[in-house]
Every structure is written in structure tokens, then in C-alpha cells.
Tab-separated table of C-alpha atoms in Angstrom:
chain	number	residue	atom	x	y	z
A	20	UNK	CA	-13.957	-17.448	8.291
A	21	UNK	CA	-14.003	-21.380	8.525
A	22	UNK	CA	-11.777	-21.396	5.039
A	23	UNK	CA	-9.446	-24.818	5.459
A	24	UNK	CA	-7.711	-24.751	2.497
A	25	UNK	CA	-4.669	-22.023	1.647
A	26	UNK	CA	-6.627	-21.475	-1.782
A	27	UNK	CA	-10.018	-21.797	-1.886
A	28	UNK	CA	-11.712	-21.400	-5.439
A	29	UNK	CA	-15.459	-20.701	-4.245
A	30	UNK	CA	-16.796	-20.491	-8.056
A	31	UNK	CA	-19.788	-18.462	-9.171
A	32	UNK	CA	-20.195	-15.917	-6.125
A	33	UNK	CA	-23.133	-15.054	-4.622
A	34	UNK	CA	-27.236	-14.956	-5.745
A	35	UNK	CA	-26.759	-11.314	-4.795
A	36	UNK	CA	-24.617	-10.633	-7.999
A	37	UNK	CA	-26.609	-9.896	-10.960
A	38	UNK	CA	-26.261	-12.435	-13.595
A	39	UNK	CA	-24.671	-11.050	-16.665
A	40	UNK	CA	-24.968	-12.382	-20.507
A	41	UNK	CA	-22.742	-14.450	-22.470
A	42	UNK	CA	-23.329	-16.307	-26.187
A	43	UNK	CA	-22.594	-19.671	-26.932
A	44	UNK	CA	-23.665	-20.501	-30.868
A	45	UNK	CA	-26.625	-17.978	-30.532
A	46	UNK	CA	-27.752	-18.873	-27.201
A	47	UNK	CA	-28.304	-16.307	-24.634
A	48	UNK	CA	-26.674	-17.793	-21.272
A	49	UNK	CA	-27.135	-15.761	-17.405
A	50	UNK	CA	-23.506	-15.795	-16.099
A	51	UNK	CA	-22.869	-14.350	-12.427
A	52	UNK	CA	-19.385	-13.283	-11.768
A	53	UNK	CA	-16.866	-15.876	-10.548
A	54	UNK	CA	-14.843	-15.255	-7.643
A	55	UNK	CA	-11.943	-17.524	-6.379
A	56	UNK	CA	-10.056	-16.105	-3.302
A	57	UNK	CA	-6.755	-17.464	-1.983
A	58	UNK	CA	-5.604	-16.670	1.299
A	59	UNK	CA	-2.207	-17.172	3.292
A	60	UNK	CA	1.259	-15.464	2.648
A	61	UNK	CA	2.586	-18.175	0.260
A	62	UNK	CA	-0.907	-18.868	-1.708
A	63	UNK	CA	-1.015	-15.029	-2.648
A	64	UNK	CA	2.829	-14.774	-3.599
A	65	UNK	CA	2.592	-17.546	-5.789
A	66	UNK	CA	0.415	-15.437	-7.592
A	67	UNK	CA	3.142	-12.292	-8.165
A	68	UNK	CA	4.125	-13.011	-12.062
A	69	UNK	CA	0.180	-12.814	-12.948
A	70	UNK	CA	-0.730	-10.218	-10.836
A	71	UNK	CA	2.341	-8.256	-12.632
A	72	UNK	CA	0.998	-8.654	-15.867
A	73	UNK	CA	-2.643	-7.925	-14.744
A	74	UNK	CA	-1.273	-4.591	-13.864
A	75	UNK	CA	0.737	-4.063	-17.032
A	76	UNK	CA	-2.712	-4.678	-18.643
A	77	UNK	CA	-4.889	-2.486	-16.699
A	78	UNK	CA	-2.469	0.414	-16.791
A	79	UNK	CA	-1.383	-0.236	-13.344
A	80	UNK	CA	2.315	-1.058	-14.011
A	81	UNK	CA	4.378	-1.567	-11.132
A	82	UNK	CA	1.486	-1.710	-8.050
A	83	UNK	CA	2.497	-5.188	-7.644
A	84	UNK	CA	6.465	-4.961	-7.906
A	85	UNK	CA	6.847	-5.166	-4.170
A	86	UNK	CA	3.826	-7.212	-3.297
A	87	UNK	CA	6.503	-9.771	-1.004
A	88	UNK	CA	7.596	-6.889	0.498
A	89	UNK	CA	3.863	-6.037	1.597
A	90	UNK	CA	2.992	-9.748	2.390
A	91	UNK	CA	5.721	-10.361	4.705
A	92	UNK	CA	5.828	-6.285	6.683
A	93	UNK	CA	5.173	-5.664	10.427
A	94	UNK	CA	2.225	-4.468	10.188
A	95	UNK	CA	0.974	-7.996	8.109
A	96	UNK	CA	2.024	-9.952	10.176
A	97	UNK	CA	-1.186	-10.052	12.377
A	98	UNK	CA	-3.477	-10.059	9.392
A	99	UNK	CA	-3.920	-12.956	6.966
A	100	UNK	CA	-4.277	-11.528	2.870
A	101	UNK	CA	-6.577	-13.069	0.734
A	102	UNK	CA	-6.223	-12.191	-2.838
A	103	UNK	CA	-9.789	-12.316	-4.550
A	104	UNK	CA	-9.837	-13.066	-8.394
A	105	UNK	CA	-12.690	-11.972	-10.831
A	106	UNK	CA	-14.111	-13.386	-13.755
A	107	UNK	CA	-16.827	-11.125	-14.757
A	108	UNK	CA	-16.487	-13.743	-18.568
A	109	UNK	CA	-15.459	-17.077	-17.292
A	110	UNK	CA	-15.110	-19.164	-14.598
A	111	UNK	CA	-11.846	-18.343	-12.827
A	112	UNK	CA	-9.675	-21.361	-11.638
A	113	UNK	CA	-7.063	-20.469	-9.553
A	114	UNK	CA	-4.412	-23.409	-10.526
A	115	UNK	CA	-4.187	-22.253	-14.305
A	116	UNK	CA	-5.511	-18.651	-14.393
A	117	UNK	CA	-3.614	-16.582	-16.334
A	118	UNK	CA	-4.048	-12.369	-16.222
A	119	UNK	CA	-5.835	-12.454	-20.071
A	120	UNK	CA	-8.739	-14.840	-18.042
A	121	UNK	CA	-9.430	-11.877	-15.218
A	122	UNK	CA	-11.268	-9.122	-15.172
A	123	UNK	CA	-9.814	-7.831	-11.908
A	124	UNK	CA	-8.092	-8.709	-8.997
A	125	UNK	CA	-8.551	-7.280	-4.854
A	126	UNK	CA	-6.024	-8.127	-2.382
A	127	UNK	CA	-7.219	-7.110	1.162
A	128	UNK	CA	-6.177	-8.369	4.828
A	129	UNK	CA	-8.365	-9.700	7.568
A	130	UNK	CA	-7.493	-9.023	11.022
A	131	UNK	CA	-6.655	-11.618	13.468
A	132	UNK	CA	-6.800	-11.517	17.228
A	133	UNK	CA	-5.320	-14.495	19.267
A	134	UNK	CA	-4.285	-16.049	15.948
A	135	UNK	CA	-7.647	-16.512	14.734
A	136	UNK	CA	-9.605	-14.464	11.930
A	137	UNK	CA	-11.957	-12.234	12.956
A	138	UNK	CA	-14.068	-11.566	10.110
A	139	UNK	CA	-13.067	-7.898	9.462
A	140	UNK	CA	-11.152	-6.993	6.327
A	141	UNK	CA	-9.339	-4.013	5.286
A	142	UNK	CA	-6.435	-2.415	2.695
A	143	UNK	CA	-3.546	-2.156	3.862
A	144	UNK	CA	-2.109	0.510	1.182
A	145	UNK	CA	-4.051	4.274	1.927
A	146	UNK	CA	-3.924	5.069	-1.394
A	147	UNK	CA	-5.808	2.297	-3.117
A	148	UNK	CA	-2.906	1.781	-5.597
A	149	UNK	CA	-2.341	-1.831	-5.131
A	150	UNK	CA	-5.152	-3.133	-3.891
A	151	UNK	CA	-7.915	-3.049	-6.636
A	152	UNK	CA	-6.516	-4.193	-10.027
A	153	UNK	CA	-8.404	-3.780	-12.834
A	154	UNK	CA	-9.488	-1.245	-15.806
A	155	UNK	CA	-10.583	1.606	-14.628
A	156	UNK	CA	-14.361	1.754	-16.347
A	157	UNK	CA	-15.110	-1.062	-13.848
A	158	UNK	CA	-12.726	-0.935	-10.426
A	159	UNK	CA	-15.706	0.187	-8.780
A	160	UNK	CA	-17.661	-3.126	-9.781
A	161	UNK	CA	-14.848	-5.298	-9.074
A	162	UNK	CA	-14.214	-3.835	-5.794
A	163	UNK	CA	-18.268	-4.211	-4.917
A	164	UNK	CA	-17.989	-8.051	-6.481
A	165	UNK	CA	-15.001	-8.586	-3.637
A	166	UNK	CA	-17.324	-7.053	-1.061
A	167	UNK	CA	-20.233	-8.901	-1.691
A	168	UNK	CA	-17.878	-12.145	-1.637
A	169	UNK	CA	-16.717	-11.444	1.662
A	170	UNK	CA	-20.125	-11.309	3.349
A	171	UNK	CA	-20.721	-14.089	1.832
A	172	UNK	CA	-17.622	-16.083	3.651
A	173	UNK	CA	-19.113	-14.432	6.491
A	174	UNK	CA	-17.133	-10.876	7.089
A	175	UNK	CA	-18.476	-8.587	9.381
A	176	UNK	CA	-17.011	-5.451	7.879
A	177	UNK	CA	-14.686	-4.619	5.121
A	178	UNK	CA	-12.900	-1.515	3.652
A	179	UNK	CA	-11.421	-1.600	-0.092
A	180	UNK	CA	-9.497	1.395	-1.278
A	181	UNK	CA	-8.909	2.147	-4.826
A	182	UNK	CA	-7.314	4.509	-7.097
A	183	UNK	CA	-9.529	7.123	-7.796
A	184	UNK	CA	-7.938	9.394	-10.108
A	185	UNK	CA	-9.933	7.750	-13.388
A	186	UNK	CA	-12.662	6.591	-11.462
A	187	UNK	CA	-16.125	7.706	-12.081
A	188	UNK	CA	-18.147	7.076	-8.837
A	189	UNK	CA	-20.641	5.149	-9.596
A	190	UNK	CA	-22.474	1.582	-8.507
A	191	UNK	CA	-22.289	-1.559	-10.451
A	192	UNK	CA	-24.938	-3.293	-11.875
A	193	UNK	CA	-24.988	-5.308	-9.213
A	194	UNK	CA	-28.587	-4.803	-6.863
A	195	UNK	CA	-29.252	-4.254	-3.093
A	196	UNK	CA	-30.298	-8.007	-2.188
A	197	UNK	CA	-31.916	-8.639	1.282
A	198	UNK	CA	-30.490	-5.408	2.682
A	199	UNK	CA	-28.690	-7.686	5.225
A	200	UNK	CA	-25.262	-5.462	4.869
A	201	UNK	CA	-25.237	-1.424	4.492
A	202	UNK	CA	-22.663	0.453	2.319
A	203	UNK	CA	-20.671	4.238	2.123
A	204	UNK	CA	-18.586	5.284	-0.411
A	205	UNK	CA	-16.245	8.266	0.452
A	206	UNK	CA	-13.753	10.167	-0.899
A	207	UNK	CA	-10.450	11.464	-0.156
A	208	UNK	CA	-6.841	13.303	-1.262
A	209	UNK	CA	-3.933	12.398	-0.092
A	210	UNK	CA	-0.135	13.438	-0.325
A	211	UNK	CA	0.553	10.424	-2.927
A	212	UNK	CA	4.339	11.641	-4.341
A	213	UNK	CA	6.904	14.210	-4.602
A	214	UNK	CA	7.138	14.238	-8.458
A	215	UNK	CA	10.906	14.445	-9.708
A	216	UNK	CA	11.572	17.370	-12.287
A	217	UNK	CA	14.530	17.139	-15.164
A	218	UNK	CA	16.904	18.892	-12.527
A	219	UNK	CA	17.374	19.166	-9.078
A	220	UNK	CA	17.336	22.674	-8.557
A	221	UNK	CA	13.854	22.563	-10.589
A	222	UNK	CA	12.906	20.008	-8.452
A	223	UNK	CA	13.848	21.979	-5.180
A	224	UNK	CA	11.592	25.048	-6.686
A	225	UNK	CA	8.562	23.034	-6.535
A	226	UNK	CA	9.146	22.910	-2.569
A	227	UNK	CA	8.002	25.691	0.039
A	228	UNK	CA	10.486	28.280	0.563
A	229	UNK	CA	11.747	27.050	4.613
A	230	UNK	CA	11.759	23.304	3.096
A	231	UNK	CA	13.805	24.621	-0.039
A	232	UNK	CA	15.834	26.748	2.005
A	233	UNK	CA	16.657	23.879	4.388
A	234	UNK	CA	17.607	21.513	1.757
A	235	UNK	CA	20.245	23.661	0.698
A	236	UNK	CA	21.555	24.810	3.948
A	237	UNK	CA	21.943	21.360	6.006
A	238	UNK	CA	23.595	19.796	3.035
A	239	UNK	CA	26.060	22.642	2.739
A	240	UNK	CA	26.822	22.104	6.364
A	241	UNK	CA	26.860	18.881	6.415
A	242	UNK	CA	29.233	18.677	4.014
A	243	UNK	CA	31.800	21.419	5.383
A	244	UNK	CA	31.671	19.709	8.495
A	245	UNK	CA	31.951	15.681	7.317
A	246	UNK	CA	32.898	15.903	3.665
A	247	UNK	CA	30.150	13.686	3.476
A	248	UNK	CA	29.638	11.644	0.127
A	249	UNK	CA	26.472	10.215	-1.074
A	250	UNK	CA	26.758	6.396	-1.853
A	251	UNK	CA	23.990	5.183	-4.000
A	252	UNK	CA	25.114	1.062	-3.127
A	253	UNK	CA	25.704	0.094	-0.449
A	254	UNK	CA	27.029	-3.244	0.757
A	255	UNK	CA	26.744	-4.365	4.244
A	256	UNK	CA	26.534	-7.098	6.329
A	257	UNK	CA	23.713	-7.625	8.687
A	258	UNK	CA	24.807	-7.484	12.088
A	259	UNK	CA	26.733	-3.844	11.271
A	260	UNK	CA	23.611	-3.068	9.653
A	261	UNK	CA	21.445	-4.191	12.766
A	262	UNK	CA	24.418	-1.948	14.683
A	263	UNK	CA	23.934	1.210	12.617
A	264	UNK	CA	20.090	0.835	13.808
A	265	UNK	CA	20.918	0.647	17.328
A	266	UNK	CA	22.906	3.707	17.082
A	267	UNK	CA	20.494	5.466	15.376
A	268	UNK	CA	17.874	8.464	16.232
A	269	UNK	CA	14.628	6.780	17.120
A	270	UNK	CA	15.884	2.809	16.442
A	271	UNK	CA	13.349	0.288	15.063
A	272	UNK	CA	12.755	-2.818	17.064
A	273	UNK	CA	15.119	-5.169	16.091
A	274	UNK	CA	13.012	-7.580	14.525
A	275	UNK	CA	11.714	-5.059	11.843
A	276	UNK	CA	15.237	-3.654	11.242
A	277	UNK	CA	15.925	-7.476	10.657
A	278	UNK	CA	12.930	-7.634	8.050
A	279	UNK	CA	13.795	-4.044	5.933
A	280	UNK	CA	17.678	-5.942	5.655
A	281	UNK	CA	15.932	-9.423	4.860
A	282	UNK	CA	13.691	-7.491	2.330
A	283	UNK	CA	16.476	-5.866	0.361
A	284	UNK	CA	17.584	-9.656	-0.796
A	285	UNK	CA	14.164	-10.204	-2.320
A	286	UNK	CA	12.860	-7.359	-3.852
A	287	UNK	CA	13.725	-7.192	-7.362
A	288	UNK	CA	15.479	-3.856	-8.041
A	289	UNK	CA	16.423	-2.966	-4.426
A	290	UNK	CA	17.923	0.266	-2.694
A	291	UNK	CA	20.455	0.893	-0.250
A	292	UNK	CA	21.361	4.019	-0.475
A	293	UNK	CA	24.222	6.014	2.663
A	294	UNK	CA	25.551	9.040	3.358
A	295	UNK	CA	29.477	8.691	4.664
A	296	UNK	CA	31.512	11.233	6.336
A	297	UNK	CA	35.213	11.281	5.645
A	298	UNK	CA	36.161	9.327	8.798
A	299	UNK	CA	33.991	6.497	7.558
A	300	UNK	CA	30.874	6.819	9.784
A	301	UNK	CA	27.187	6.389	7.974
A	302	UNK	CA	25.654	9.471	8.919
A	303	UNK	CA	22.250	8.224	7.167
A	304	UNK	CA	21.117	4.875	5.348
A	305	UNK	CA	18.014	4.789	3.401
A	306	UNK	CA	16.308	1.611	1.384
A	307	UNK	CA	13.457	0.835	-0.442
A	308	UNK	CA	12.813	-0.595	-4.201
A	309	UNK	CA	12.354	0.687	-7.722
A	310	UNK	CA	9.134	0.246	-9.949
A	311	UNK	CA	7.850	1.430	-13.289
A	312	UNK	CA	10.216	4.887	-12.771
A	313	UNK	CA	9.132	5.671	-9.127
A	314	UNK	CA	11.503	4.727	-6.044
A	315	UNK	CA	9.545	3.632	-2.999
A	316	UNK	CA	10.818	4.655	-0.210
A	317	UNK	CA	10.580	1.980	3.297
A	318	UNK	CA	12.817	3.157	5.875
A	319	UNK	CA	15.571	5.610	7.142
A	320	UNK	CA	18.041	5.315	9.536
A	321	UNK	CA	20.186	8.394	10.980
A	322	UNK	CA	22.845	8.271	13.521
A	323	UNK	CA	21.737	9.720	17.130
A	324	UNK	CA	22.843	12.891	18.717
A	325	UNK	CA	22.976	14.900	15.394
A	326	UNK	CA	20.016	17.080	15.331
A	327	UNK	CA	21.776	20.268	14.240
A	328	UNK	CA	22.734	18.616	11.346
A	329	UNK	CA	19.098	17.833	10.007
A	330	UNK	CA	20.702	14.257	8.519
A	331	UNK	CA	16.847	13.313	7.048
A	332	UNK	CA	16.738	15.996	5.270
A	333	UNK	CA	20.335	15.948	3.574
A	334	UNK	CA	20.149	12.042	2.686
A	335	UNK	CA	16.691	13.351	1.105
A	336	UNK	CA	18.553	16.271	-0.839
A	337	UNK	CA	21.343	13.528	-2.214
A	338	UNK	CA	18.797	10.843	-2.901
A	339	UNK	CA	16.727	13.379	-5.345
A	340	UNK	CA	19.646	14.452	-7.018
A	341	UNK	CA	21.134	10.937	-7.594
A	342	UNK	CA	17.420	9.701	-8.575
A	343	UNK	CA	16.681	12.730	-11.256
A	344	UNK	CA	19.925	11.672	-12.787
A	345	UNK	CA	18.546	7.768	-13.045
A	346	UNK	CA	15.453	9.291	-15.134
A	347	UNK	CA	12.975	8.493	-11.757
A	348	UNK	CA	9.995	10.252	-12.313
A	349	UNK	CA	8.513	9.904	-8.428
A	350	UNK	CA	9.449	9.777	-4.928
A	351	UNK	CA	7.296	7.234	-2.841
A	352	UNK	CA	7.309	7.244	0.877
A	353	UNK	CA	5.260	4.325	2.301
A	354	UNK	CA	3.366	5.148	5.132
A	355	UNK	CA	3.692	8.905	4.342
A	356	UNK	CA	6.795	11.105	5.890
A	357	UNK	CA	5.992	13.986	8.515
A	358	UNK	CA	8.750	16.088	6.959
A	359	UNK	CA	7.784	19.270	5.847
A	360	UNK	CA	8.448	18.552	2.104
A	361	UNK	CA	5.201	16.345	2.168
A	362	UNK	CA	2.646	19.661	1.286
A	363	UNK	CA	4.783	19.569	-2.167
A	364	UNK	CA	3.754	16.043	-2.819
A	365	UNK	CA	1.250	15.674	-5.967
A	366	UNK	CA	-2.230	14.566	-4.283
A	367	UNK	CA	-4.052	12.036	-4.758
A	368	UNK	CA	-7.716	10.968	-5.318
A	369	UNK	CA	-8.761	7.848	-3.118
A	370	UNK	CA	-12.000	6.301	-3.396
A	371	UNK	CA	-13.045	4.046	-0.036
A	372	UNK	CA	-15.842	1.494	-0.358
A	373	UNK	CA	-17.001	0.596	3.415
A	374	UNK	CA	-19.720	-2.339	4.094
A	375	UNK	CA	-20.780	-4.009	7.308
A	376	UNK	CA	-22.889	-6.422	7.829
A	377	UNK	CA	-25.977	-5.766	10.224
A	378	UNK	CA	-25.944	-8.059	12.956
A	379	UNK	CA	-24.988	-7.532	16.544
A	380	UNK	CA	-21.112	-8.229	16.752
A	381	UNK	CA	-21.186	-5.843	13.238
A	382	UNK	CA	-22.760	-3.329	15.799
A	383	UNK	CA	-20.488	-3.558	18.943
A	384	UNK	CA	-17.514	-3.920	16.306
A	385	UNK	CA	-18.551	-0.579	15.278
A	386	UNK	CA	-19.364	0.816	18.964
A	387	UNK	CA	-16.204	-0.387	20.626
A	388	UNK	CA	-13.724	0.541	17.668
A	389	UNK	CA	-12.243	2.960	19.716
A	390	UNK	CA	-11.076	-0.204	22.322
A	391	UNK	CA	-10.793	-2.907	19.705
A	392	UNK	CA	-8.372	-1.168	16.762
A	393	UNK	CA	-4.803	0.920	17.720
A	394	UNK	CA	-5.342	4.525	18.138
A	395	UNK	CA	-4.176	5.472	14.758
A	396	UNK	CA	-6.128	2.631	13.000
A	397	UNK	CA	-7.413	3.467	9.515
A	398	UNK	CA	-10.300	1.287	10.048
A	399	UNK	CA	-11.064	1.917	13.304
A	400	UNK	CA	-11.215	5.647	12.707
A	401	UNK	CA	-13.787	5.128	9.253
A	402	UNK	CA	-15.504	3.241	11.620
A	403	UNK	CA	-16.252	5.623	13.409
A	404	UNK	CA	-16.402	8.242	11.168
A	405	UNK	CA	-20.019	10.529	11.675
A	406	UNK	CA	-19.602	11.987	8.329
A	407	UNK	CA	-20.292	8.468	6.349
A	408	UNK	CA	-23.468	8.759	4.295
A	409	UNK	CA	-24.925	4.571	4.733
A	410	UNK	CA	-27.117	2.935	2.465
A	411	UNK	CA	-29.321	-0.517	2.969
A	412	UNK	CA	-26.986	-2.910	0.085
């Protein structure tokens, strides 16, 4: 992207913006939006307080509670984020803005190969909730203002996904310039939460009748057999913690079992949650963080050779129970869970704003997806998704 600097305030954005109004004694003035993007790990985490209260503004409490926790995961670590800042009113400056001077906020991640950038840019959260930041009435326009920024820098392609729920689909006032890029808007629902009731049995009736049933019957046999008790703090050191992962069924690499104990020490309100038997062994350890009354949910670890036993679902059935009595209000996995008890979850709308730029290496980034991106990649797969309606932008 040729970008030197860590922050790089890039002022009024580009020609292709239309130019909006503003008064001074009288005086009709043409603004265009103003768009100052920072990019790096540390440039964007200096940033947390503000983007907290920009979220508290817009009604998005809590989407950036964990934003270090994002930053620094596995799967960032080959991207860099760049956090783009709006001023639809003012000119933003990045050194002194405070949330009352935004209009909106976008945090997406371009992909690196070999260490460099590669021009392509994409969420990493599926369900849009802490990427765009902004009032609803106008996420769509601030998430087409980031776009047309990042052609701008030169990006080849880039996918922002935002919270659809309040979202009217619609296009901003901005116009189709030189038709040099092409845009599709889709959208989608996803399993976004289990939603806690006031108890847990009224909890366990919104689940299907095997997943309700198995709830009930794993934890009673886990508990004849283990006396198991469910401690909602746990303290432990690293290396037994790093131990309990090597014992465990399907072990993480050790380098992101390192990170998820690492993270627990700077996350605000974390969790580290276990489930003991009475001879003292952790049959299951689960962590994440709370936000805004939902618990997020970032790994669990269960000891091997204990399938019978069903441990993920058990620590699940403990966890709820402690949680309703907190007052939490939703259960967040990140990155989804495969269990069964995910076609309970409330759904979610998503709304996914795709644009490429049309030039060659935009066209064989698109052909050779399939070779380029993992096999489960988001992008890759919208990429190359037949069903996208494009339009000249």
C-alpha cells in the first residue's frame, strides 16, 4: 500500500465522494468526507478508550471491549489492521480526535503474503459487529466512505461486514465515479448467540430436545462418576496451563495456547472458568471475556480419552447456569461452535459490502482465489461466490 507512517491522516478522501454542505456565518461551504486511517497493531490500540465511547454513542456498547484481544489473535497475525476514521462534519485528526468529532469508525485487515501487504482487505469478525461503528441511519455510508478510501490507497479488493439488524439497505449519496471499481451488496443470517433466559432450566427449554436431553444426562454422569465441581476462577500458572493443553482432546499449537493464557492478563473483565473432579484433575477449562452483559466465549480445553463423558457439553451446562445467575444476558462463541446447541442460537442479520477494483491482478485475484486464500477462507469463498449481483461503482 506504500503507507510509511504507523498513522497516516490522509485528510479529505477522495474526488469520488460527493461533497456535502456545511454553514459558516451564512455561507454555504462543499465539504467531502474526511478520512484518516491508522494502521499497525499499536497505532489502532492506542485508539481503544475512543473507539469505546464511539460505541457507547452509536448504541454499539461493548463491540470494542476486546479489540486487543482481536489485534493480537492467530489468525491477525498475518494481516496488518487499519482502523479508518470518518468525519462526514469536520476534518478528522487522528492525534486529538475524540468520539463526539466522528461520525463513524471501520476497522478492517489487509492480508499480507511474505510480510508485505497485498492490497486486499477484509473483516475479520463474520458478523459485522465490530467492525463498522457508527449510527445505524448511516453504517451503510460509512462503510462505502472506507471502501472508496481504500481504492484510493490502492486496494485491489475489500470486504466490510456490518450489523444489519437496523440497517436499511440502501446506497449513500455518494456517486459511481469513473466506474474503475465494481460493487455487491449481499445479505446473510447467521447463528449470532445463545440468548440466556432468567433460569437455567428455561434456558435449557429453548434448546432441541437431543441437545436438552444431553445437557442433562452428561452432567448427571459426570458428576456421579467425578463429583465434579464447577469453578467459576480459576488461578493457574502458565506452564500447568500450557500442560492441561497438551493433555487435552484436540490440543492447540502451543503458541496459541500461549496467546489465549497471555490474553486473559489483558482483557479487562476476563474468564477462566474449570470443571474439577474430586481427585483434583481439570476435566474442562474454558476462557473468554465479559462485555455489556454478554460473555464471549475464545477457547475450550477438555482432557483426552473422555469421550463418553461428553466434557464440552457439561462445562457448557455449568457455565450457563453460573452465567444466568451473574444476570448475563448472551452466550458468545467466537468463531462459531459445531455443537449441536448452535441451531438454538438467536440469528443474525449481516450485511456484506464487496468491491474490487478492475484491473488485471483484481481479475486473477478473483480467478485463482481458490489457490491464493485457505480452503475455508471467508473471502476467498465471496470471491468466488456466482450468486453476487455486481454493479459498475
Amino acid at each position: 500500500m506504500g503507507l510509511k507512517n504507523e498513522a497516516a491522516a490522509l485528510g479529505r478522501s477522495s474526488p469520488h465522494l460527493v461533497d456535502r454542505e456545511r454553514r459558516r456565518g451564512g455561507e454555504i461551504l462543499a465539504f467531502a468526507p474526511s478520512v484518516a486511517v491508522l494502521r499497525g497493531p499499536r497505532a489502532v490500540a492506542r485508539m481503544r478508550d475512543m473507539l469505546v465511547e464511539l460505541c457507547r454513542r452509536t448504541g454499539q456498547a461493548g463491540a470494542m471491549d476486546g479489540l486487543e484481544v482481536f489485534l493480537n489473535s492467530p489468525s491477525a497475525r498475518a494481516k496488518t489492521p487499519s482502523l479508518l476514521l470518518v468525519g462526514r462534519r469536520q476534518m478528522v485528526q487522528p492525534e486529538s480526535t475524540s468520539a463526539n468529532d466522528l461520525d463513524g469508525a471501520v476497522l478492517i485487515y489487509e492480508y499480507r503474503i511474505g510480510g508485505r501487504g497485498t492490497g486486499v482487505f477484509a473483516t475479520d469478525d463474520l458478523t459485522g459487529e465490530r467492525t463498522v461503528i457508527a449510527p445505524p441511519e448511516i453504517r451503510t455510508e460509512i462503510a462505502e466512505i472506507a471502501c472508496r478510501k481504500l481504492l484510493d490507497m490502492g486496494a485491489k479488493a475489500a470486504l466490510i461486514s456490518l450489523d444489519g439488524r437496523d440497517e436499511a439497505l440502501r446506497r449513500s449519496t455518494a456517486e459511481a465515479g469513473t466506474a474503475a471499481a465494481r460493487m455487491a451488496i449481499r445479505t446473510r443470517l447467521v447463528p449470532g448467540y445463545l440468548a440466556l433466559a432468567e433460569t437455567f432450566q428455561s434456558t435449557l427449554a429453548t434448546l432441541g430436545d437431543n441437545t436438552r436431553r444431553n445437557f442433562r444426562r452428561y452432567r448427571r454422569r459426570v458428576e456421579r462418576d467425578f463429583a465434579a465441581q464447577f469453578v467459576p476462577s480459576v488461578e493457574m500458572g502458565r506452564e500447568q496451563f500450557l500442560e492441561r493443553n497438551r493433555t487435552s482432546t484436540n490440543p492447540l499449537s502451543e503458541s496459541i495456547a500461549e496467546w489465549h493464557y497471555e490474553t486473559m492478563a489483558q482483557v479487562a473483565r476476563p474468564v477462566f472458568c474449570g470443571l474439577r473432579a474430586a481427585d483434583g484433575r481439570w476435566l474442562s477449562l474454558i476462557g473468554g471475556f465479559r462485555r455489556d452483559g454478554a460473555l464471549h466465549i475464545t477457547w475450550q480445553l477438555n482432557l483426552a480419552g473422555m469421550p463418553r463423558y461428553s466434557l464440552t457439553t457439561v462445562m457448557r451446562a455449568f457455565l450457563m447456569e453460573y452465567e444466568i445467575a451473574q444476570g448475563t444476558s448472551k452466550l458468545i462463541f467466537e468463531g462459531g461452535t459445531p455443537h449441536p446447541m448452535r441451531h438454538s442460537f438467536t440469528r443474525v442479520s449481516v450485511v456484506d459490502m464487496i468491491v474490487q477494483r478492475k484491473s488485471a491482478s483484481a481479475w486473477l485475484l478473483r480467478k485463482f482465489s481458490r489457490w491464493i486464500f485457505p480452503e475455508k477462507n471467508f473471502l476467498g469463498h465471496t470471491l468466488r461466490d456466482e450468486h453476487l449481483r455486481w454493479t459498475d461503482w
